[in-house]
Amino acid sequence: NDNVLNNAINGNWITTDTTFNQAYSERFNETYNYKVTLEPFQDIKIDITGNRSYVENLSEYFRADADGVFNFYTPTNGGNFSISHLMTATSFKDGDELFENLLANRQDIAMRLANENNTWIEMGSPMVYDSIGHGYYPYGYGANSQEVLIYSFLATYSGQGADDVELNMFRKFALPNWSVNFSGLTKIPALKKIFKTINITHSYKSTYSISSWATNLNYSENNPMLIYEGTNLRVPKYDMAQMVLSEQYAPLIGIKLAFNNNLSPSLDFKKSRTVTISFINNQLTESEGREIVIGCGYTFKDLGLTFSSGGNSTRTSNDLTMKLDIGFRKDKTTLRSIDENYSQISSGQNKLNIYLTADYDFSNRLGMQAFFRHDMTDPFIANSFKTSNTFAGVTMRFSLTQ
């Protein structure tokens, strides 16, 4: 009920003591999700999903004056936002090239924003030279303006042009993400003679999020060209610390095979990227990861083991399953200063992982696993050292349930 506070005041539910100074708050949460499952052909399944979450918190202080009339002070709105997104158009583009595109998009974005501000037009559409952007920008919409950077960021990493990107932070429609699974290749007679199963998978997920936003207390609806003192930058309606775009191909391509002779090789190629823009220091943080995992398993059917104790022998016959995974991963984090047009790798490494397991069940209740793991890392930066770790051991599992 939007009038709950007014009803409380009019109904004399709240004290008129002038020393009473309690904040009033409201919380609004709007969330929707969708999922569509498609099976255009037999043995191929496509799941399409999307989601959006918008949270807004209203807070304001109020108290009665000497005449018992309530006054309201410092109303603020804040919250968070996330929505499924698409970054596929830039997934495999060079990070340095994208950063240059972001810087180049600022002038066009600034002009679009200014032309939507009638007050700027009524002022005569003034332009000023911006030393950071090295060019002329609309008054109030400089190269390091929060609003200009927001939409330059979204346009660049979403693969949109500066003239096409939507000038709205809180998008309404959640863009689709998807996963694909195909298992129909064994319907081909020639392959069925060799393989039990062939599974091919692909998955994509991307998110656009604002972890925290709040209304700018300096913003004025009556003066949309209010400028920060000592600058040529317009006071934006919202304040926020950062904005994040992320995507994961998990996997980009995955292949799992099972031969008729119990051999089970697999291959997964995964890719991830997270780009964060900070409006506190106008800095971009780009984290990328790529991983290839090559696996192979083999099952020794009905492997018999004999145990002797006190002259008695016990024989068990179960499957021994062995699996080897070798993973190669590259992680890199790059810091990019927008104001200084400067990029530097801050962290990153190449990793090699070798993981070997052997599983055997002696009975329905007792099982054993022997394992070996070796991890090696080779960092990109000089102040980190190469590391190597090895783990090996045996675990026993005993179940008390039937």
Tab-separated table of C-alpha atoms in Angstrom, residues 25 32 41 47 95 100 120 164 186 198 204 213 228 250-251 256 293 319 324 350 372-373 381 400-402:
chain	number	residue	atom	x	y	z
A	25	SER	CA	11.693	2.303	4.662
A	32	TYR	CA	11.095	-12.983	-13.249
A	41	PHE	CA	15.019	-33.305	-33.538
A	47	ASP	CA	17.256	-25.254	-22.899
A	95	GLY	CA	40.818	-7.055	-24.991
A	100	GLU	CA	40.111	1.257	-27.513
A	120	TRP	CA	21.230	21.379	-22.726
A	164	ASP	CA	22.324	1.363	-31.064
A	186	THR	CA	25.087	-43.372	-32.318
A	198	ILE	CA	28.418	-39.973	-27.966
A	204	TYR	CA	26.392	-20.208	-22.533
A	213	TRP	CA	23.045	1.756	-6.792
A	228	TYR	CA	29.592	19.451	-10.010
A	250	ALA	CA	30.711	-24.035	-19.637
A	251	PRO	CA	31.617	-25.664	-21.893
A	256	LYS	CA	32.044	-37.438	-24.030
A	293	VAL	CA	40.305	-30.738	-19.879
A	319	ASP	CA	34.224	-53.379	-11.609
A	324	LEU	CA	42.597	-39.743	-15.784
A	350	ASN	CA	49.174	-20.976	-16.593
A	372	PHE	CA	46.839	-38.983	-7.329
A	373	ARG	CA	46.779	-35.242	-8.081
A	381	ILE	CA	54.062	-11.522	-13.209
A	400	LEU	CA	25.882	-48.379	7.464
A	401	THR	CA	22.652	-48.287	5.464
A	402	GLN	CA	21.228	-51.278	3.627
